[in-house]
CSV table of C-alpha atoms in Angstrom, one decimal:
chain,number,residue,atom,x,y,z
P,932,MET,CA,-28.4,-33.1,-18.2
P,933,ASN,CA,-25.5,-35.1,-16.5
P,934,LEU,CA,-27.1,-36.3,-13.3
P,935,GLU,CA,-24.1,-38.4,-12.4
P,936,ALA,CA,-21.9,-35.3,-12.0
P,937,PHE,CA,-24.5,-33.8,-9.6
P,938,VAL,CA,-24.7,-37.1,-7.7
P,939,ASP,CA,-20.9,-37.3,-7.4
P,940,ARG,CA,-20.8,-33.7,-6.2
P,941,ILE,CA,-23.4,-34.3,-3.6
P,942,ASN,CA,-21.5,-37.4,-2.4
P,943,GLN,CA,-18.4,-35.3,-1.9
P,944,VAL,CA,-20.1,-32.7,0.3
P,945,ASP,CA,-19.0,-32.8,3.9
P,946,LEU,CA,-22.2,-32.7,6.0
P,947,TYR,CA,-20.5,-32.8,9.4
P,948,LYS,CA,-19.7,-29.8,11.6
P,949,ARG,CA,-16.6,-30.1,13.6
P,950,TYR,CA,-16.1,-28.5,17.0
P,951,GLY,CA,-13.4,-27.9,19.5
P,952,LYS,CA,-13.3,-26.3,22.9
P,953,ILE,CA,-11.4,-23.3,24.3
P,954,LYS,CA,-8.5,-24.4,26.5
P,955,ARG,CA,-6.8,-21.1,27.4
P,956,VAL,CA,-6.4,-17.5,26.3
P,957,ILE,CA,-3.2,-15.6,26.7
P,958,GLY,CA,-3.4,-12.0,25.5
P,959,LEU,CA,-4.8,-12.2,22.0
P,960,MET,CA,-3.7,-15.8,21.5
P,961,ILE,CA,-6.5,-18.4,21.9
P,962,GLU,CA,-5.7,-22.1,22.3
P,963,SER,CA,-8.3,-24.7,21.7
P,964,VAL,CA,-8.5,-28.5,21.8
P,965,GLY,CA,-9.6,-29.3,18.3
P,966,PRO,CA,-11.3,-29.0,15.8
P,967,SER,CA,-9.5,-30.6,12.8
P,968,VAL,CA,-8.3,-27.5,10.8
P,969,SER,CA,-5.5,-26.2,8.6
P,970,ILE,CA,-3.3,-23.1,8.8
P,971,GLY,CA,-5.3,-20.1,7.5
P,972,ASP,CA,-8.7,-21.6,8.0
P,973,VAL,CA,-11.4,-19.4,9.6
P,974,CYS,CA,-13.3,-20.6,12.7
P,975,TYR,CA,-16.3,-19.4,14.7
P,976,ILE,CA,-15.9,-19.1,18.5
P,977,HIS,CA,-19.4,-19.4,20.0
P,978,THR,CA,-19.7,-17.0,22.9
P,979,SER,CA,-23.4,-17.5,23.4
P,980,GLU,CA,-26.3,-19.2,21.5
P,981,THR,CA,-26.7,-16.3,19.2
P,982,GLN,CA,-23.2,-14.6,19.1
P,983,LYS,CA,-19.9,-15.8,17.6
P,984,ILE,CA,-16.5,-14.4,17.0
P,985,LEU,CA,-14.5,-14.9,13.8
P,986,ALA,CA,-11.0,-16.2,14.3
P,987,GLU,CA,-8.2,-17.6,12.1
P,988,VAL,CA,-5.9,-20.6,12.6
P,989,VAL,CA,-2.3,-19.3,12.9
P,990,GLY,CA,-0.5,-22.3,14.3
P,991,PHE,CA,-0.5,-25.4,16.5
P,992,ASN,CA,0.9,-26.2,19.9
P,993,GLY,CA,1.2,-30.0,20.0
P,994,GLU,CA,-2.4,-31.2,19.2
P,995,ASN,CA,-3.9,-27.9,20.2
P,996,VAL,CA,-5.0,-25.2,17.7
P,997,LEU,CA,-3.7,-21.6,18.0
P,998,LEU,CA,-6.3,-19.0,16.9
P,999,MET,CA,-6.2,-15.2,16.5
P,1000,PRO,CA,-9.5,-13.3,16.6
P,1001,TYR,CA,-10.7,-10.7,14.1
P,1002,SER,CA,-12.5,-8.8,16.9
P,1003,PHE,CA,-12.3,-8.3,20.7
P,1004,ILE,CA,-12.6,-11.4,22.9
P,1005,ASN,CA,-14.2,-10.1,26.1
P,1006,GLU,CA,-17.0,-12.6,26.0
P,1007,ILE,CA,-14.9,-15.8,25.5
P,1008,SER,CA,-15.1,-18.3,28.4
P,1009,PRO,CA,-13.4,-21.7,29.0
P,1010,ASP,CA,-16.4,-23.7,27.7
P,1011,SER,CA,-16.8,-21.7,24.5
P,1012,LEU,CA,-17.1,-23.9,21.4
P,1013,VAL,CA,-14.9,-23.5,18.3
P,1014,GLU,CA,-16.6,-24.3,15.0
P,1015,ALA,CA,-14.5,-25.1,11.9
P,1016,THR,CA,-15.5,-23.7,8.5
P,1017,ASN,CA,-12.8,-25.6,6.6
P,1018,SER,CA,-12.1,-22.6,4.4
P,1019,PRO,CA,-9.9,-19.5,4.5
P,1020,LEU,CA,-11.3,-15.9,4.6
P,1021,THR,CA,-13.4,-15.0,1.6
P,1022,ILE,CA,-14.7,-11.5,0.8
P,1023,LYS,CA,-17.3,-10.3,-1.8
P,1024,ILE,CA,-16.1,-8.1,-4.6
P,1025,GLY,CA,-17.7,-6.4,-7.6
P,1026,LYS,CA,-18.0,-3.1,-9.5
P,1027,ARG,CA,-20.8,-2.0,-7.1
P,1028,LEU,CA,-18.2,-1.9,-4.3
P,1029,ILE,CA,-16.6,1.2,-5.9
P,1030,GLY,CA,-17.3,4.3,-3.8
P,1031,SER,CA,-17.5,2.2,-0.6
P,1032,VAL,CA,-15.6,2.3,2.7
P,1033,ILE,CA,-15.2,-1.2,4.1
P,1034,ASP,CA,-13.4,-2.9,6.9
P,1035,ALA,CA,-10.7,-5.6,6.7
P,1036,ILE,CA,-13.1,-8.4,6.1
P,1037,GLY,CA,-15.2,-6.7,3.5
P,1038,ASN,CA,-18.1,-5.3,5.5
P,1039,PRO,CA,-19.3,-1.7,5.0
P,1040,LEU,CA,-17.8,0.5,7.7
P,1041,ASP,CA,-21.1,2.4,8.1
P,1042,GLY,CA,-23.0,-0.8,9.0
P,1043,SER,CA,-25.1,-0.8,5.8
P,1044,ALA,CA,-25.7,-4.0,3.7
P,1045,LEU,CA,-23.3,-5.0,0.9
P,1046,PRO,CA,-24.5,-4.3,-2.6
P,1047,LYS,CA,-26.0,-7.2,-4.5
P,1048,GLY,CA,-24.3,-9.0,-7.3
P,1049,LEU,CA,-20.9,-9.3,-5.7
P,1050,LEU,CA,-18.7,-12.4,-6.2
P,1051,PRO,CA,-16.8,-14.4,-3.5
P,1052,TYR,CA,-12.9,-14.0,-3.7
P,1053,LEU,CA,-10.1,-15.4,-1.5
P,1054,THR,CA,-8.1,-12.7,0.2
P,1055,ASP,CA,-4.9,-14.8,0.4
P,1056,GLN,CA,-3.5,-15.4,-3.1
P,1057,MET,CA,-0.1,-16.5,-4.4
P,1058,PRO,CA,2.0,-14.0,-6.4
P,1059,PRO,CA,1.8,-14.6,-10.2
P,1060,ASN,CA,4.4,-16.5,-12.1
P,1061,PRO,CA,7.3,-14.1,-13.1
P,1062,LEU,CA,7.1,-15.3,-16.7
P,1063,ASN,CA,3.4,-14.3,-16.8
P,1064,ARG,CA,4.2,-10.7,-16.0
P,1065,PRO,CA,4.5,-8.4,-19.1
P,1066,ARG,CA,7.3,-5.8,-19.0
P,1067,ILE,CA,6.4,-2.3,-17.9
P,1068,LEU,CA,6.7,-0.2,-21.1
P,1069,GLU,CA,4.0,2.5,-20.6
P,1070,PRO,CA,4.0,5.5,-18.2
P,1071,ILE,CA,1.0,6.3,-16.1
P,1072,GLN,CA,0.0,10.0,-15.5
P,1073,LEU,CA,-0.3,10.8,-11.8
P,1074,GLY,CA,-1.0,14.5,-11.9
P,1075,VAL,CA,1.9,15.4,-9.7
P,1076,LYS,CA,4.5,17.2,-11.8
P,1077,THR,CA,7.6,16.2,-9.7
P,1078,ILE,CA,6.8,12.6,-10.2
P,1079,ASP,CA,5.5,12.7,-13.8
P,1080,ALA,CA,8.6,14.7,-14.9
P,1081,LEU,CA,11.5,13.6,-12.7
P,1082,LEU,CA,10.4,10.2,-11.3
P,1083,THR,CA,8.1,8.8,-14.1
P,1084,VAL,CA,6.1,5.8,-12.9
P,1085,GLY,CA,5.0,3.0,-15.3
P,1086,LYS,CA,1.7,1.1,-15.3
P,1087,GLY,CA,2.2,-1.9,-13.0
P,1088,GLN,CA,5.2,-0.4,-11.1
P,1089,ARG,CA,5.4,-0.7,-7.3
P,1090,VAL,CA,6.8,2.3,-5.5
P,1091,GLY,CA,7.6,2.9,-1.8
P,1092,ILE,CA,6.9,6.4,-0.3
P,1093,PHE,CA,9.4,6.7,2.6
P,1094,ALA,CA,8.8,9.3,5.2
P,1095,GLY,CA,8.7,10.1,8.9
P,1096,SER,CA,5.4,11.1,10.6
P,1097,GLY,CA,3.8,14.4,9.6
P,1098,VAL,CA,5.7,15.0,6.3
P,1099,GLY,CA,2.7,14.8,3.9
P,1100,LYS,CA,2.3,11.1,3.0
P,1101,SER,CA,-1.5,11.2,3.3
P,1102,THR,CA,-1.8,14.5,1.3
P,1103,LEU,CA,0.4,13.0,-1.5
P,1104,LEU,CA,-1.8,9.8,-1.6
P,1105,GLY,CA,-4.9,12.0,-1.9
P,1106,MET,CA,-3.3,13.9,-4.8
P,1107,LEU,CA,-2.4,10.6,-6.6
P,1108,ALA,CA,-5.9,9.2,-6.0
P,1109,ARG,CA,-7.7,12.3,-7.4
P,1110,ASN,CA,-5.3,13.1,-10.3
P,1111,SER,CA,-4.2,9.7,-11.5
P,1112,GLU,CA,-5.5,8.4,-14.9
P,1113,ALA,CA,-6.0,4.9,-13.4
P,1114,ASP,CA,-9.5,3.4,-13.7
P,1115,ILE,CA,-9.9,2.5,-10.0
P,1116,ASN,CA,-8.2,3.4,-6.8
P,1117,VAL,CA,-8.0,0.9,-3.9
P,1118,ILE,CA,-6.8,2.7,-0.7
P,1119,ALA,CA,-5.8,0.7,2.4
P,1120,LEU,CA,-5.6,2.6,5.6
P,1121,ILE,CA,-3.8,0.2,7.9
P,1122,GLY,CA,-3.1,1.1,11.6
P,1123,GLU,CA,-4.4,4.7,11.1
P,1124,ARG,CA,-5.7,6.8,14.0
P,1125,GLY,CA,-9.5,6.7,14.0
P,1126,ARG,CA,-9.6,10.5,13.7
P,1127,GLU,CA,-7.6,10.5,10.5
P,1128,VAL,CA,-9.8,8.1,8.6
P,1129,ARG,CA,-12.7,10.5,8.0
P,1130,GLU,CA,-10.3,13.4,7.6
P,1131,PHE,CA,-8.5,11.5,4.8
P,1132,ILE,CA,-11.7,10.5,3.0
P,1133,GLU,CA,-13.3,14.0,3.2
P,1134,LYS,CA,-10.3,16.3,3.0
P,1135,ASP,CA,-7.5,14.5,1.1
P,1136,LEU,CA,-9.5,12.1,-1.1
P,1137,GLY,CA,-12.6,14.3,-1.6
P,1138,GLU,CA,-15.9,13.5,-3.2
P,1139,GLU,CA,-14.5,13.2,-6.7
P,1140,GLY,CA,-11.7,10.8,-5.6
P,1141,LEU,CA,-14.1,8.6,-3.6
P,1142,LYS,CA,-16.3,8.1,-6.7
P,1143,LYS,CA,-13.6,5.9,-8.3
P,1144,SER,CA,-12.1,4.5,-5.1
P,1145,ILE,CA,-12.6,1.6,-2.6
P,1146,VAL,CA,-11.3,2.4,0.8
P,1147,ILE,CA,-10.3,-0.4,3.2
P,1148,VAL,CA,-9.9,0.7,6.9
P,1149,ALA,CA,-8.3,-1.2,9.8
P,1150,THR,CA,-7.5,1.3,12.5
P,1151,SER,CA,-4.8,1.0,15.1
P,1152,ASP,CA,-7.2,-0.1,17.9
P,1153,GLN,CA,-8.2,-3.2,16.0
P,1154,PRO,CA,-6.6,-6.7,16.6
P,1155,ALA,CA,-3.4,-7.4,14.7
P,1156,LEU,CA,-5.0,-9.9,12.5
P,1157,MET,CA,-7.5,-7.3,11.2
P,1158,ARG,CA,-4.7,-5.0,10.3
P,1159,ILE,CA,-2.9,-7.7,8.3
P,1160,LYS,CA,-6.2,-8.8,6.7
P,1161,GLY,CA,-6.8,-5.2,5.7
P,1162,ALA,CA,-3.6,-5.3,3.5
P,1163,TYR,CA,-4.6,-8.7,2.1
P,1164,THR,CA,-8.2,-7.7,1.4
P,1165,ALA,CA,-7.0,-4.5,-0.5
P,1166,THR,CA,-4.6,-6.5,-2.6
P,1167,ALA,CA,-7.2,-9.1,-3.4
P,1168,ILE,CA,-9.7,-6.4,-4.5
P,1169,CYS,CA,-6.9,-5.0,-6.8
P,1170,GLU,CA,-6.2,-8.5,-8.2
P,1171,TYR,CA,-9.9,-9.0,-9.0
P,1172,PHE,CA,-10.2,-5.8,-11.0
P,1173,ARG,CA,-6.8,-6.4,-12.7
P,1174,ASP,CA,-8.1,-9.7,-13.9
P,1175,GLN,CA,-11.2,-7.8,-15.3
P,1176,GLY,CA,-8.8,-5.8,-17.5
P,1177,TYR,CA,-8.7,-2.6,-15.4
P,1178,ASN,CA,-5.6,-0.4,-14.6
P,1179,VAL,CA,-5.8,-0.2,-10.8
P,1180,ASN,CA,-3.9,2.0,-8.3
P,1181,LEU,CA,-3.2,0.5,-4.9
P,1182,MET,CA,-2.3,2.9,-2.1
P,1183,MET,CA,-1.4,1.3,1.2
P,1184,ASP,CA,-0.7,3.4,4.3
P,1185,SER,CA,1.3,1.9,5.7
P,1186,VAL,CA,3.4,-1.3,5.1
P,1187,THR,CA,5.3,-0.6,8.4
P,1188,ARG,CA,2.1,-1.1,10.4
P,1189,VAL,CA,1.4,-4.3,8.5
P,1190,ALA,CA,4.8,-5.5,9.6
P,1191,MET,CA,4.1,-4.4,13.2
P,1192,ALA,CA,0.9,-6.4,13.2
P,1193,GLN,CA,2.7,-9.5,11.9
P,1194,ARG,CA,5.3,-9.0,14.6
P,1195,GLU,CA,2.5,-9.2,17.2
P,1196,ILE,CA,1.2,-12.4,15.8
P,1197,GLY,CA,4.7,-13.9,15.3
P,1198,LEU,CA,5.8,-13.2,18.9
P,1199,ALA,CA,2.4,-14.4,20.2
P,1200,THR,CA,2.8,-17.8,18.4
P,1201,GLY,CA,6.3,-18.3,19.9
P,1202,GLU,CA,8.6,-17.0,17.1
P,1203,PRO,CA,12.0,-15.7,18.2
P,1204,PRO,CA,12.6,-12.0,17.8
P,1205,THR,CA,15.4,-11.1,15.4
P,1206,THR,CA,16.2,-7.8,13.8
P,1207,LYS,CA,14.8,-5.0,15.9
P,1208,GLY,CA,12.4,-7.4,17.5
P,1209,TYR,CA,10.8,-8.5,14.2
P,1210,PRO,CA,10.4,-12.3,13.9
P,1211,PRO,CA,11.4,-14.1,10.7
P,1212,SER,CA,7.8,-14.4,9.5
P,1213,VAL,CA,7.7,-10.6,8.9
P,1214,PHE,CA,10.5,-10.8,6.3
P,1215,ALA,CA,8.7,-13.7,4.7
P,1216,THR,CA,5.3,-12.0,4.7
P,1217,LEU,CA,6.4,-8.7,3.0
P,1218,PRO,CA,7.7,-10.2,-0.3
P,1219,LYS,CA,4.6,-12.4,-0.5
P,1220,LEU,CA,2.3,-9.4,-0.1
P,1221,LEU,CA,4.2,-6.9,-2.2
P,1222,GLU,CA,4.9,-9.3,-5.1
P,1223,ARG,CA,1.1,-9.8,-5.6
P,1224,THR,CA,0.8,-6.4,-7.3
P,1225,GLY,CA,2.2,-5.4,-10.7
P,1226,THR,CA,1.4,-6.4,-14.3
P,1227,SER,CA,-0.5,-9.3,-15.7
P,1228,SER,CA,-1.7,-10.3,-19.2
P,1229,HIS,CA,-5.1,-8.8,-18.4
P,1230,GLY,CA,-4.4,-5.4,-16.6
P,1231,THR,CA,-2.1,-3.7,-14.2
P,1232,ILE,CA,-1.8,-2.8,-10.5
P,1233,THR,CA,0.3,0.3,-9.9
P,1234,ALA,CA,1.1,0.2,-6.2
P,1235,PHE,CA,2.2,2.9,-3.8
P,1236,TYR,CA,3.2,1.7,-0.3
P,1237,THR,CA,4.0,4.2,2.4
P,1238,VAL,CA,6.8,3.2,4.8
P,1239,LEU,CA,7.3,4.9,8.1
P,1240,VAL,CA,10.9,5.5,9.0
P,1241,ASP,CA,11.7,6.0,12.7
P,1242,GLY,CA,13.6,9.2,13.2
P,1243,ASP,CA,13.8,9.6,9.3
P,1244,ASP,CA,16.3,6.6,9.3
P,1245,LEU,CA,16.1,5.0,5.9
P,1246,ASN,CA,18.1,2.0,7.1
P,1247,ASP,CA,15.3,0.8,9.3
P,1248,PRO,CA,14.9,-3.0,8.7
P,1249,ILE,CA,11.4,-2.7,7.3
P,1250,ALA,CA,12.3,0.2,5.1
P,1251,ASP,CA,15.4,-1.6,3.9
P,1252,THR,CA,13.5,-4.8,3.1
P,1253,ALA,CA,10.7,-2.9,1.2
P,1254,ARG,CA,13.2,-0.8,-0.8
P,1255,GLY,CA,14.9,-4.1,-1.9
P,1256,ILE,CA,11.5,-5.5,-3.1
P,1257,LEU,CA,9.9,-2.5,-4.8
P,1258,ASP,CA,10.6,-0.9,-8.2
P,1259,GLY,CA,11.5,2.5,-6.9
P,1260,HIS,CA,11.1,4.8,-3.9
P,1261,PHE,CA,10.1,8.4,-3.2
P,1262,VAL,CA,11.7,9.9,-0.1
P,1263,LEU,CA,9.7,12.7,1.6
P,1264,ASP,CA,12.2,15.0,3.4
P,1265,ARG,CA,11.3,16.7,6.6
P,1266,ARG,CA,13.7,19.5,5.9
P,1267,LEU,CA,11.9,20.3,2.6
P,1268,ALA,CA,8.6,20.3,4.3
P,1269,GLU,CA,9.9,22.7,6.9
P,1270,GLN,CA,10.9,25.0,4.1
P,1271,GLY,CA,7.4,25.0,2.7
P,1272,GLN,CA,8.1,22.7,-0.4
P,1273,TYR,CA,5.1,20.5,-1.0
P,1274,PRO,CA,5.1,17.7,-2.0
P,1275,ALA,CA,8.3,17.4,0.0
P,1276,ILE,CA,9.9,14.8,-2.4
P,1277,ASN,CA,13.7,14.8,-2.2
P,1278,VAL,CA,14.4,14.2,-5.9
P,1279,LEU,CA,18.1,13.3,-5.3
P,1280,LYS,CA,17.3,10.5,-2.8
P,1281,SER,CA,14.4,9.2,-4.9
P,1282,ILE,CA,14.4,6.9,-7.9
P,1283,SER,CA,12.1,5.2,-10.4
P,1284,ARG,CA,13.8,2.0,-11.6
P,1285,VAL,CA,11.6,1.7,-14.7
P,1286,MET,CA,11.9,5.3,-15.8
P,1287,PRO,CA,14.6,4.7,-18.5
P,1288,GLN,CA,12.4,2.2,-20.3
P,1289,ILE,CA,9.2,4.2,-20.4
P,1290,THR,CA,10.4,7.7,-21.2
P,1291,SER,CA,12.0,9.3,-24.3
P,1292,GLU,CA,15.7,10.3,-24.4
P,1293,LYS,CA,14.7,14.0,-24.4
P,1294,GLU,CA,12.6,13.5,-21.2
P,1295,GLN,CA,15.5,11.7,-19.5
P,1296,GLN,CA,18.0,14.5,-20.5
P,1297,LEU,CA,15.6,17.2,-19.1
P,1298,ALA,CA,15.2,15.2,-15.8
P,1299,GLN,CA,19.0,14.7,-15.5
P,1300,ALA,CA,19.7,18.4,-16.2
P,1301,MET,CA,17.3,19.4,-13.4
P,1302,ARG,CA,18.7,16.8,-11.0
P,1303,SER,CA,22.2,18.2,-11.8
P,1304,ILE,CA,21.2,21.7,-10.9
P,1305,ILE,CA,19.7,20.7,-7.6
P,1306,ALA,CA,22.8,18.6,-6.8
P,1307,THR,CA,25.3,21.3,-7.7
P,1308,TYR,CA,23.4,23.9,-5.7
P,1309,GLU,CA,23.2,21.7,-2.6
P,1310,GLU,CA,26.9,20.7,-2.8
P,1311,ASN,CA,27.8,24.4,-2.6
P,1312,TYR,CA,25.0,25.5,-0.4
P,1313,GLU,CA,27.1,26.5,2.6
P,1314,LEU,CA,29.6,28.5,0.5
P,1315,ILE,CA,26.8,30.3,-1.2
P,1316,GLN,CA,25.0,31.1,2.0
P,1317,ILE,CA,28.0,32.6,3.8
P,1318,GLY,CA,29.1,34.5,0.7
P,1319,ALA,CA,32.3,32.6,0.2
P,1320,TYR,CA,31.5,31.7,-3.4
P,1321,LYS,CA,32.7,34.3,-6.0
P,1322,LYS,CA,30.6,34.6,-9.1
P,1323,GLY,CA,32.5,33.3,-12.2
P,1324,THR,CA,34.5,30.7,-10.3
P,1325,SER,CA,32.5,27.8,-11.9
P,1326,ARG,CA,30.1,28.0,-14.8
P,1327,GLU,CA,28.1,25.0,-13.4
P,1328,VAL,CA,27.6,26.7,-10.0
P,1329,ASP,CA,26.7,30.1,-11.6
P,1330,HIS,CA,24.1,28.3,-13.7
P,1331,ALA,CA,22.7,26.4,-10.7
P,1332,ILE,CA,22.5,29.7,-8.6
P,1333,GLN,CA,20.6,31.4,-11.5
P,1334,LEU,CA,18.1,28.6,-12.0
P,1335,TYR,CA,17.6,27.1,-8.5
P,1336,PRO,CA,14.7,29.4,-7.4
P,1337,LYS,CA,12.9,28.5,-10.6
P,1338,VAL,CA,13.5,24.8,-10.1
P,1339,ILE,CA,12.1,25.0,-6.5
P,1340,GLN,CA,9.1,26.8,-7.9
P,1341,PHE,CA,8.6,24.0,-10.4
P,1342,LEU,CA,8.8,21.3,-7.6
P,1343,LYS,CA,6.1,23.0,-5.6
P,1344,GLN,CA,2.4,22.1,-6.3
P,1345,ASP,CA,-0.8,22.9,-4.5
P,1346,MET,CA,-2.7,19.9,-3.2
P,1347,ASN,CA,-5.8,20.8,-5.3
P,1348,GLU,CA,-3.7,21.5,-8.5
P,1349,ALA,CA,-3.7,18.8,-11.3
P,1350,ILE,CA,-1.2,18.9,-14.1
P,1351,THR,CA,-1.0,16.6,-17.1
P,1352,ARG,CA,2.3,14.8,-17.8
P,1353,GLU,CA,2.8,16.6,-21.1
P,1354,ASP,CA,2.3,20.0,-19.4
P,1355,ALA,CA,4.8,19.0,-16.6
P,1356,ILE,CA,7.5,18.1,-19.1
P,1357,GLU,CA,6.9,21.3,-21.1
P,1358,LEU,CA,7.1,23.3,-17.8
P,1359,MET,CA,10.3,21.5,-16.9
P,1360,ASP,CA,11.8,22.4,-20.3
P,1361,LYS,CA,10.8,26.1,-19.9
P,1362,THR,CA,12.2,26.1,-16.4
P,1363,LEU,CA,15.6,24.9,-17.7
P,1364,HIS,CA,15.8,26.7,-21.0
P,1365,GLY,CA,13.2,29.5,-21.2
P,1366,GLY,CA,12.3,30.4,-17.6
P,1367,LEU,CA,8.8,30.3,-16.1
P,1368,ARG,CA,6.1,32.2,-17.8
């Protein structure tokens, strides 16, 4: 037994506790004199002899420390002590966490105790080296026929789901969580209304979906730091299971609210507002967060990020930034939802960038043929509706008119219906060449 190693380790242990004192509080920004800390470190603010508030170091103002709290700060007073922990936020992760609903810092949302046997894990990790990422060469079955057939997703791909409010994002995420062949689902509900959390878990996700899922919740009423940490915690949980060799699905709703939370912190720390009021740190944070998912030599994280688009404007700065980082995007169209087509995916505006390298030539030809029918019909939609188009004028338009109702029927799917990828491709073939049975 090497006693010298133990003695050296003991000699390196810092036995001192370092404290500072609150100087002022402006909004959610807390400024303290000391202690000696680094950016990202967690501190405890003592509000009484028995109670303390968790806060994180987000910046410095001269020699003063700028802190953002993880909870409400009603009990903080000018003489409150700030205790340094000299470490960033760590959560506990393990297989026994599957089936749980937790908050942004890893505590069960129902107030129960964490399961035993969990391991500590840092929430803030660096994206992996690009050369350590295997190529995406294998499709993942998601159980939604429009996606599996026309917008095939690969294991380790990162996809954005772009939509306005009330177009069916949560319903689609629930379908993916229940029907996907992934080993584990990690679902992050960031900035959601409190009412929608239980509704999503019980209605959209369901009991079967929850059995192989971990849900992380940071509602809109919580401080900005909790909403950001919800995204970081969900990503860290995915990384842990990916390193264990699992194929993980990450579903984050929504990236836009993560960006809004970072905007609150950036403006509070004195950053200048730039594009649409977003400070530069927002556009630095998004790539760092989104690039953490994907493939590794051990397993994969297939990620679905919902992006809220104001007024259905896809050129919103957050939507534009996310679209440039991700490996594809699905656009949910309000017009299709109003017509009763669910899921309301606009196939012509959506793309999977890795589909050509994970599908066969026949599958690509079928998908292109169906896209062509939809495009041809929509280009001539007004002429067809007012009766100005004469049958026989164009063979392509005649063919599109004949098959369009069958194509729309193919694109529709009940939220409780699960279809394998093979059946979806066979059904697409029958729709185009043999009609629906």
